[in-house]
Amino acid sequence: MTSGPPTGVPVDFAAALADLRHQALRAEVRLTEIPAPRRVAPFSAALAGDVLPGASGPSAGPAGPEDHDHAEEPLATGRFVVLHDPAGQEAWHGTFRVVTLVRATLEPEMAADPMLADVAWSWWASASSPWASSPARAPSPRAAP
């Protein structure tokens, strides 16, 4: 007996979600599935993440709310959204789009560094390279003020 994606869910989208769920995380990273946007793409999934102080080393996959130590103030928070339109969208140059938002407290000197967005983007590109289809087609980073 084989199991596949739920009825109506594209195989590519189900495979992408399975890959995300099986990634090893650093111990200080906590991920929780949250409601995804519904109007942007026919298929979507979203994660909220926190980076907590003190822990180090790998942990397994997304955590549930019961796995969070709410007493610790996160060093950084973020959102990770996967969008999929099997018909493709011209602006996406494909059928998938990933949208991220990261918030972290920085020292004033680091925040003022004009290379901050480029360095952060290079870290993201390196970390996501197993999933990236083509760095040449990757969008430019956009840093929020």
GROMACS .gro file of N, CA and C in nm:
model
  435
    1MET      N    1   0.084  -0.117   0.000
    1MET     CA    2   0.000   0.000   0.000
    1MET      C    3   0.090   0.124   0.000
    2THR      N    4   0.059   0.218  -0.085
    2THR     CA    5   0.137   0.342  -0.092
    2THR      C    6   0.054   0.456  -0.036
    3SER      N    7   0.125   0.550   0.023
    3SER     CA    8   0.053   0.669   0.069
    3SER      C    9   0.107   0.788  -0.007
    4GLY      N   10   0.022   0.874  -0.046
    4GLY     CA   11   0.060   0.992  -0.120
    4GLY      C   12   0.000   1.114  -0.054
    5PRO      N   13   0.006   1.226  -0.124
    5PRO     CA   14  -0.052   1.347  -0.067
    5PRO      C   15  -0.203   1.335  -0.058
    6PRO      N   16  -0.265   1.413   0.030
    6PRO     CA   17  -0.412   1.413   0.035
    6PRO      C   18  -0.470   1.447  -0.102
    7THR      N   19  -0.590   1.401  -0.126
    7THR     CA   20  -0.657   1.425  -0.254
    7THR      C   21  -0.658   1.574  -0.286
    8GLY      N   22  -0.617   1.606  -0.410
    8GLY     CA   23  -0.618   1.743  -0.454
    8GLY      C   24  -0.491   1.821  -0.426
    9VAL      N   25  -0.401   1.768  -0.345
    9VAL     CA   26  -0.275   1.837  -0.314
    9VAL      C   27  -0.170   1.792  -0.414
   10PRO      N   28  -0.109   1.886  -0.487
   10PRO     CA   29  -0.008   1.848  -0.586
   10PRO      C   30   0.110   1.773  -0.521
   11VAL      N   31   0.159   1.676  -0.593
   11VAL     CA   32   0.271   1.594  -0.544
   11VAL      C   33   0.393   1.680  -0.512
   12ASP      N   34   0.424   1.779  -0.598
   12ASP     CA   35   0.540   1.866  -0.574
   12ASP      C   36   0.526   1.944  -0.444
   13PHE      N   37   0.406   1.994  -0.415
   13PHE     CA   38   0.384   2.070  -0.292
   13PHE      C   39   0.394   1.978  -0.171
   14ALA      N   40   0.334   1.861  -0.179
   14ALA     CA   41   0.341   1.765  -0.068
   14ALA      C   42   0.486   1.725  -0.042
   15ALA      N   43   0.565   1.706  -0.148
   15ALA     CA   44   0.707   1.669  -0.133
   15ALA      C   45   0.786   1.783  -0.067
   16ALA      N   46   0.757   1.907  -0.106
   16ALA     CA   47   0.825   2.022  -0.046
   16ALA      C   48   0.795   2.030   0.103
   17LEU      N   49   0.671   2.009   0.141
   17LEU     CA   50   0.635   2.013   0.283
   17LEU      C   51   0.699   1.897   0.360
   18ALA      N   52   0.704   1.780   0.299
   18ALA     CA   53   0.768   1.665   0.364
   18ALA      C   54   0.916   1.695   0.387
   19ASP      N   55   0.983   1.755   0.288
   19ASP     CA   56   1.124   1.792   0.305
   19ASP      C   57   1.142   1.890   0.420
   20LEU      N   58   1.055   1.988   0.429
   20LEU     CA   59   1.064   2.086   0.539
   20LEU      C   60   1.046   2.019   0.675
   21ARG      N   61   0.950   1.928   0.683
   21ARG     CA   62   0.921   1.863   0.811
   21ARG      C   63   1.034   1.771   0.857
   22HIS      N   64   1.117   1.727   0.767
   22HIS     CA   65   1.223   1.633   0.803
   22HIS      C   66   1.361   1.698   0.819
   23GLN      N   67   1.367   1.830   0.818
   23GLN     CA   68   1.494   1.898   0.837
   23GLN      C   69   1.532   1.899   0.984
   24ALA      N   70   1.660   1.873   1.012
   24ALA     CA   71   1.709   1.883   1.150
   24ALA      C   72   1.728   2.031   1.182
   25LEU      N   73   1.685   2.069   1.300
   25LEU     CA   74   1.697   2.207   1.344
   25LEU      C   75   1.798   2.218   1.457
   26ARG      N   76   1.857   2.334   1.469
   26ARG     CA   77   1.942   2.359   1.584
   26ARG      C   78   1.852   2.362   1.707
   27ALA      N   79   1.907   2.323   1.821
   27ALA     CA   80   1.827   2.311   1.944
   27ALA      C   81   1.762   2.442   1.985
   28GLU      N   82   1.824   2.556   1.953
   28GLU     CA   83   1.767   2.684   1.995
   28GLU      C   84   1.657   2.734   1.902
   29VAL      N   85   1.631   2.664   1.794
   29VAL     CA   86   1.527   2.705   1.699
   29VAL      C   87   1.398   2.629   1.728
   30ARG      N   88   1.290   2.704   1.741
   30ARG     CA   89   1.158   2.645   1.762
   30ARG      C   90   1.068   2.689   1.647
   31LEU      N   91   1.007   2.592   1.579
   31LEU     CA   92   0.913   2.619   1.469
   31LEU      C   93   0.775   2.569   1.506
   32THR      N   94   0.676   2.645   1.466
   32THR     CA   95   0.537   2.608   1.488
   32THR      C   96   0.460   2.635   1.359
   33GLU      N   97   0.380   2.539   1.316
   33GLU     CA   98   0.295   2.564   1.200
   33GLU      C   99   0.185   2.662   1.238
   34ILE      N  100   0.163   2.759   1.150
   34ILE     CA  101   0.061   2.862   1.172
   34ILE      C  102  -0.028   2.868   1.049
   35PRO      N  103  -0.144   2.934   1.059
   35PRO     CA  104  -0.230   2.946   0.941
   35PRO      C  105  -0.157   3.019   0.828
   36ALA      N  106  -0.169   2.965   0.708
   36ALA     CA  107  -0.103   3.023   0.591
   36ALA      C  108  -0.198   3.116   0.517
   37PRO      N  109  -0.143   3.210   0.440
   37PRO     CA  110  -0.231   3.297   0.360
   37PRO      C  111  -0.310   3.213   0.260
   38ARG      N  112  -0.433   3.251   0.235
   38ARG     CA  113  -0.519   3.171   0.148
   38ARG      C  114  -0.540   3.232   0.011
   39ARG      N  115  -0.520   3.361  -0.004
   39ARG     CA  116  -0.554   3.427  -0.130
   39ARG      C  117  -0.435   3.446  -0.224
   40VAL      N  118  -0.316   3.422  -0.178
   40VAL     CA  119  -0.196   3.450  -0.258
   40VAL      C  120  -0.166   3.338  -0.357
   41ALA      N  121  -0.195   3.214  -0.317
   41ALA     CA  122  -0.167   3.098  -0.402
   41ALA      C  123  -0.268   2.988  -0.367
   42PRO      N  124  -0.292   2.897  -0.462
   42PRO     CA  125  -0.386   2.789  -0.433
   42PRO      C  126  -0.342   2.697  -0.319
   43PHE      N  127  -0.210   2.685  -0.298
   43PHE     CA  128  -0.158   2.600  -0.192
   43PHE      C  129  -0.052   2.678  -0.116
   44SER      N  130  -0.058   2.671   0.017
   44SER     CA  131   0.040   2.744   0.097
   44SER      C  132   0.055   2.678   0.234
   45ALA      N  133   0.169   2.704   0.295
   45ALA     CA  134   0.197   2.657   0.431
   45ALA      C  135   0.283   2.763   0.497
   46ALA      N  136   0.271   2.774   0.629
   46ALA     CA  137   0.347   2.877   0.700
   46ALA      C  138   0.399   2.825   0.833
   47LEU      N  139   0.517   2.874   0.869
   47LEU     CA  140   0.579   2.842   0.997
   47LEU      C  141   0.615   2.972   1.068
   48ALA      N  142   0.599   2.974   1.199
   48ALA     CA  143   0.651   3.081   1.283
   48ALA      C  144   0.773   3.023   1.353
   49GLY      N  145   0.876   3.104   1.368
   49GLY     CA  146   0.997   3.053   1.432
   49GLY      C  147   1.051   3.149   1.535
   50ASP      N  148   1.117   3.092   1.634
   50ASP     CA  149   1.187   3.168   1.736
   50ASP      C  150   1.326   3.110   1.751
   51VAL      N  151   1.422   3.196   1.777
   51VAL     CA  152   1.556   3.152   1.815
   51VAL      C  153   1.570   3.188   1.962
   52LEU      N  154   1.585   3.085   2.044
   52LEU     CA  155   1.592   3.103   2.189
   52LEU      C  156   1.735   3.100   2.239
   53PRO      N  157   1.766   3.174   2.344
   53PRO     CA  158   1.903   3.174   2.395
   53PRO      C  159   1.935   3.046   2.471
   54GLY      N  160   2.063   3.012   2.473
   54GLY     CA  161   2.110   2.908   2.562
   54GLY      C  162   2.127   2.769   2.507
   55ALA      N  163   2.045   2.723   2.416
   55ALA     CA  164   2.056   2.586   2.366
   55ALA      C  165   2.149   2.583   2.246
   56SER      N  166   2.209   2.467   2.224
   56SER     CA  167   2.290   2.449   2.103
   56SER      C  168   2.285   2.304   2.062
   57GLY      N  169   2.313   2.278   1.935
   57GLY     CA  170   2.310   2.143   1.883
   57GLY      C  171   2.182   2.116   1.807
   58PRO      N  172   2.175   2.003   1.733
   58PRO     CA  173   2.059   1.975   1.650
   58PRO      C  174   1.940   1.925   1.730
   59SER      N  175   1.821   1.953   1.678
   59SER     CA  176   1.698   1.896   1.730
   59SER      C  177   1.617   1.850   1.610
   60ALA      N  178   1.505   1.785   1.634
   60ALA     CA  179   1.427   1.731   1.523
   60ALA      C  180   1.309   1.820   1.492
   61GLY      N  181   1.283   1.844   1.363
   61GLY     CA  182   1.165   1.904   1.305
   61GLY      C  183   1.088   2.009   1.384
   62PRO      N  184   0.975   2.055   1.327
   62PRO     CA  185   0.895   2.156   1.392
   62PRO      C  186   0.842   2.111   1.526
   63ALA      N  187   0.837   2.203   1.621
   63ALA     CA  188   0.790   2.174   1.756
   63ALA      C  189   0.643   2.209   1.767
   64GLY      N  190   0.579   2.148   1.861
   64GLY     CA  191   0.443   2.186   1.894
   64GLY      C  192   0.446   2.292   2.003
   65PRO      N  193   0.332   2.356   2.029
   65PRO     CA  194   0.328   2.461   2.131
   65PRO      C  195   0.373   2.411   2.268
   66GLU      N  196   0.351   2.283   2.297
   66GLU     CA  197   0.392   2.228   2.426
   66GLU      C  198   0.543   2.217   2.441
   67ASP      N  199   0.617   2.225   2.331
   67ASP     CA  200   0.762   2.213   2.335
   67ASP      C  201   0.832   2.346   2.361
   68HIS      N  202   0.760   2.456   2.366
   68HIS     CA  203   0.822   2.587   2.384
   68HIS      C  204   0.835   2.620   2.531
   69ASP      N  205   0.948   2.680   2.566
   69ASP     CA  206   0.966   2.734   2.699
   69ASP      C  207   0.932   2.882   2.688
   70HIS      N  208   0.811   2.918   2.727
   70HIS     CA  209   0.765   3.055   2.707
   70HIS      C  210   0.831   3.154   2.802
   71ALA      N  211   0.911   3.107   2.897
   71ALA     CA  212   0.978   3.197   2.991
   71ALA      C  213   1.097   3.266   2.924
   72GLU      N  214   1.152   3.207   2.819
   72GLU     CA  215   1.268   3.264   2.753
   72GLU      C  216   1.225   3.364   2.646
   73GLU      N  217   1.289   3.481   2.646
   73GLU     CA  218   1.264   3.582   2.544
   73GLU      C  219   1.344   3.544   2.419
   74PRO      N  220   1.282   3.534   2.302
   74PRO     CA  221   1.356   3.495   2.182
   74PRO      C  222   1.459   3.600   2.141
   75LEU      N  223   1.570   3.552   2.086
   75LEU     CA  224   1.671   3.641   2.030
   75LEU      C  225   1.626   3.693   1.894
   76ALA      N  226   1.547   3.612   1.825
   76ALA     CA  227   1.495   3.650   1.693
   76ALA      C  228   1.364   3.576   1.671
   77THR      N  229   1.278   3.633   1.588
   77THR     CA  230   1.152   3.569   1.551
   77THR      C  231   1.138   3.580   1.400
   78GLY      N  232   1.053   3.497   1.345
   78GLY     CA  233   1.034   3.505   1.201
   78GLY      C  234   0.916   3.426   1.152
   79ARG      N  235   0.892   3.441   1.024
   79ARG     CA  236   0.788   3.366   0.952
   79ARG      C  237   0.851   3.309   0.826
   80PHE      N  238   0.805   3.192   0.787
   80PHE     CA  239   0.851   3.124   0.666
   80PHE      C  240   0.725   3.074   0.596
   81VAL      N  241   0.698   3.124   0.477
   81VAL     CA  242   0.575   3.089   0.404
   81VAL      C  243   0.614   3.027   0.270
   82VAL      N  244   0.556   2.912   0.241
   82VAL     CA  245   0.575   2.845   0.112
   82VAL      C  246   0.445   2.859   0.034
   83LEU      N  247   0.456   2.915  -0.086
   83LEU     CA  248   0.341   2.932  -0.174
   83LEU      C  249   0.360   2.845  -0.297
   84HIS      N  250   0.252   2.783  -0.344
   84HIS     CA  251   0.260   2.698  -0.463
   84HIS      C  252   0.137   2.722  -0.550
   85ASP      N  253   0.165   2.749  -0.677
   85ASP     CA  254   0.060   2.761  -0.778
   85ASP      C  255   0.101   2.668  -0.892
   86PRO      N  256   0.035   2.552  -0.907
   86PRO     CA  257   0.073   2.457  -1.011
   86PRO      C  258   0.074   2.518  -1.151
   87ALA      N  259  -0.007   2.621  -1.175
   87ALA     CA  260  -0.010   2.686  -1.306
   87ALA      C  261   0.106   2.785  -1.321
   88GLY      N  262   0.173   2.815  -1.213
   88GLY     CA  263   0.283   2.910  -1.217
   88GLY      C  264   0.232   3.053  -1.214
   89GLN      N  265   0.319   3.142  -1.174
   89GLN     CA  266   0.290   3.285  -1.178
   89GLN      C  267   0.412   3.352  -1.239
   90GLU      N  268   0.389   3.438  -1.335
   90GLU     CA  269   0.499   3.500  -1.410
   90GLU      C  270   0.601   3.567  -1.320
   91ALA      N  271   0.556   3.639  -1.219
   91ALA     CA  272   0.649   3.709  -1.129
   91ALA      C  273   0.734   3.613  -1.049
   92TRP      N  274   0.689   3.489  -1.030
   92TRP     CA  275   0.763   3.390  -0.953
   92TRP      C  276   0.869   3.320  -1.036
   93HIS      N  277   0.858   3.322  -1.166
   93HIS     CA  278   0.947   3.246  -1.255
   93HIS      C  279   0.941   3.097  -1.222
   94GLY      N  280   0.823   3.049  -1.188
   94GLY     CA  281   0.807   2.908  -1.155
   94GLY      C  282   0.676   2.886  -1.083
   95THR      N  283   0.667   2.773  -1.014
   95THR     CA  284   0.543   2.737  -0.946
   95THR      C  285   0.549   2.754  -0.795
   96PHE      N  286   0.668   2.784  -0.741
   96PHE     CA  287   0.685   2.803  -0.597
   96PHE      C  288   0.737   2.942  -0.567
   97ARG      N  289   0.705   2.990  -0.449
   97ARG     CA  290   0.765   3.112  -0.395
   97ARG      C  291   0.776   3.094  -0.245
   98VAL      N  292   0.887   3.137  -0.188
   98VAL     CA  293   0.908   3.136  -0.044
   98VAL      C  294   0.919   3.280   0.002
   99VAL      N  295   0.844   3.313   0.106
   99VAL     CA  296   0.846   3.447   0.163
   99VAL      C  297   0.892   3.434   0.308
  100THR      N  298   0.990   3.516   0.346
  100THR     CA  299   1.040   3.510   0.483
  100THR      C  300   1.037   3.649   0.546
  101LEU      N  301   1.026   3.650   0.676
  101LEU     CA  302   1.037   3.771   0.755
  101LEU      C  303   1.116   3.733   0.880
  102VAL      N  304   1.219   3.809   0.909
  102VAL     CA  305   1.299   3.784   1.029
  102VAL      C  306   1.312   3.915   1.105
  103ARG      N  307   1.293   3.906   1.236
  103ARG     CA  308   1.313   4.022   1.324
  103ARG      C  309   1.411   3.981   1.432
  104ALA      N  310   1.510   4.065   1.451
  104ALA     CA  311   1.611   4.040   1.554
  104ALA      C  312   1.663   4.173   1.606
  105THR      N  313   1.701   4.174   1.731
  105THR     CA  314   1.762   4.292   1.789
  105THR      C  315   1.909   4.291   1.752
  106LEU      N  316   1.956   4.404   1.700
  106LEU     CA  317   2.096   4.416   1.660
  106LEU      C  318   2.161   4.529   1.737
  107GLU      N  319   2.292   4.518   1.751
  107GLU     CA  320   2.367   4.630   1.806
  107GLU      C  321   2.360   4.744   1.705
  108PRO      N  322   2.358   4.869   1.752
  108PRO     CA  323   2.344   4.984   1.660
  108PRO      C  324   2.449   4.986   1.549
  109GLU      N  325   2.572   4.948   1.579
  109GLU     CA  326   2.678   4.950   1.478
  109GLU      C  327   2.648   4.849   1.366
  110MET      N  328   2.599   4.733   1.405
  110MET     CA  329   2.567   4.632   1.305
  110MET      C  330   2.447   4.674   1.222
  111ALA      N  331   2.346   4.730   1.287
  111ALA     CA  332   2.226   4.773   1.216
  111ALA      C  333   2.257   4.882   1.113
  112ALA      N  334   2.357   4.964   1.141
  112ALA     CA  335   2.393   5.073   1.049
  112ALA      C  336   2.485   5.028   0.936
  113ASP      N  337   2.533   4.906   0.941
  113ASP     CA  338   2.626   4.856   0.839
  113ASP      C  339   2.554   4.845   0.704
  114PRO      N  340   2.603   4.914   0.601
  114PRO     CA  341   2.537   4.909   0.470
  114PRO      C  342   2.541   4.770   0.405
  115MET      N  343   2.629   4.684   0.451
  115MET     CA  344   2.639   4.550   0.394
  115MET      C  345   2.548   4.448   0.463
  116LEU      N  346   2.473   4.490   0.566
  116LEU     CA  347   2.392   4.397   0.645
  116LEU      C  348   2.297   4.315   0.558
  117ALA      N  349   2.221   4.379   0.472
  117ALA     CA  350   2.124   4.306   0.389
  117ALA      C  351   2.194   4.207   0.296
  118ASP      N  352   2.307   4.248   0.236
  118ASP     CA  353   2.379   4.158   0.146
  118ASP      C  354   2.436   4.038   0.220
  119VAL      N  355   2.491   4.060   0.339
  119VAL     CA  356   2.547   3.950   0.418
  119VAL      C  357   2.435   3.856   0.463
  120ALA      N  358   2.325   3.912   0.512
  120ALA     CA  359   2.212   3.828   0.553
  120ALA      C  360   2.160   3.746   0.436
  121TRP      N  361   2.152   3.808   0.318
  121TRP     CA  362   2.105   3.735   0.199
  121TRP      C  363   2.201   3.622   0.163
  122SER      N  364   2.331   3.647   0.173
  122SER     CA  365   2.427   3.541   0.139
  122SER      C  366   2.416   3.425   0.237
  123TRP      N  367   2.392   3.455   0.366
  123TRP     CA  368   2.372   3.349   0.464
  123TRP      C  369   2.248   3.267   0.427
  124TRP      N  370   2.139   3.338   0.393
  124TRP     CA  371   2.016   3.269   0.355
  124TRP      C  372   2.038   3.183   0.231
  125ALA      N  373   2.105   3.238   0.130
  125ALA     CA  374   2.129   3.165   0.006
  125ALA      C  375   2.211   3.039   0.032
  126SER      N  376   2.312   3.049   0.118
  126SER     CA  377   2.394   2.932   0.152
  126SER      C  378   2.312   2.828   0.227
  127ALA      N  379   2.233   2.874   0.323
  127ALA     CA  380   2.154   2.781   0.404
  127ALA      C  381   2.044   2.714   0.324
  128SER      N  382   1.990   2.783   0.224
  128SER     CA  383   1.879   2.727   0.148
  128SER      C  384   1.922   2.661   0.019
  129SER      N  385   2.050   2.653  -0.007
  129SER     CA  386   2.098   2.600  -0.135
  129SER      C  387   2.046   2.460  -0.168
  130PRO      N  388   2.022   2.371  -0.071
  130PRO     CA  389   1.965   2.242  -0.110
  130PRO      C  390   1.827   2.253  -0.174
  131TRP      N  391   1.753   2.363  -0.145
  131TRP     CA  392   1.619   2.378  -0.198
  131TRP      C  393   1.613   2.475  -0.314
  132ALA      N  394   1.716   2.557  -0.330
  132ALA     CA  395   1.713   2.662  -0.432
  132ALA      C  396   1.727   2.602  -0.571
  133SER      N  397   1.641   2.644  -0.661
  133SER     CA  398   1.647   2.590  -0.796
  133SER      C  399   1.756   2.659  -0.878
  134SER      N  400   1.773   2.788  -0.858
  134SER     CA  401   1.872   2.861  -0.934
  134SER      C  402   1.904   2.993  -0.865
  135PRO      N  403   2.026   3.008  -0.812
  135PRO     CA  404   2.058   3.134  -0.747
  135PRO      C  405   2.047   3.253  -0.842
  136ALA      N  406   2.067   3.232  -0.970
  136ALA     CA  407   2.059   3.342  -1.066
  136ALA      C  408   1.917   3.396  -1.075
  137ARG      N  409   1.818   3.314  -1.044
  137ARG     CA  410   1.680   3.357  -1.052
  137ARG      C  411   1.625   3.400  -0.918
  138ALA      N  412   1.708   3.394  -0.814
  138ALA     CA  413   1.662   3.434  -0.682
  138ALA      C  414   1.640   3.584  -0.677
  139PRO      N  415   1.537   3.630  -0.607
  139PRO     CA  416   1.512   3.773  -0.597
  139PRO      C  417   1.617   3.840  -0.509
  140SER      N  418   1.625   3.969  -0.519
  140SER     CA  419   1.717   4.046  -0.435
  140SER      C  420   1.659   4.057  -0.295
  141PRO      N  421   1.746   4.073  -0.196
  141PRO     CA  422   1.696   4.089  -0.060
  141PRO      C  423   1.629   4.225  -0.045
  142ARG      N  424   1.528   4.228   0.040
  142ARG     CA  425   1.463   4.355   0.071
  142ARG      C  426   1.464   4.367   0.222
  143ALA      N  427   1.538   4.461   0.273
  143ALA     CA  428   1.545   4.481   0.417
  143ALA      C  429   1.438   4.581   0.459
  144ALA      N  430   1.365   4.547   0.563
  144ALA     CA  431   1.265   4.639   0.616
  144ALA      C  432   1.335   4.744   0.700
  145PRO      N  433   1.283   4.864   0.700
  145PRO     CA  434   1.346   4.970   0.781
  145PRO      C  435   1.333   4.943   0.928
   0.00000   0.00000   0.00000
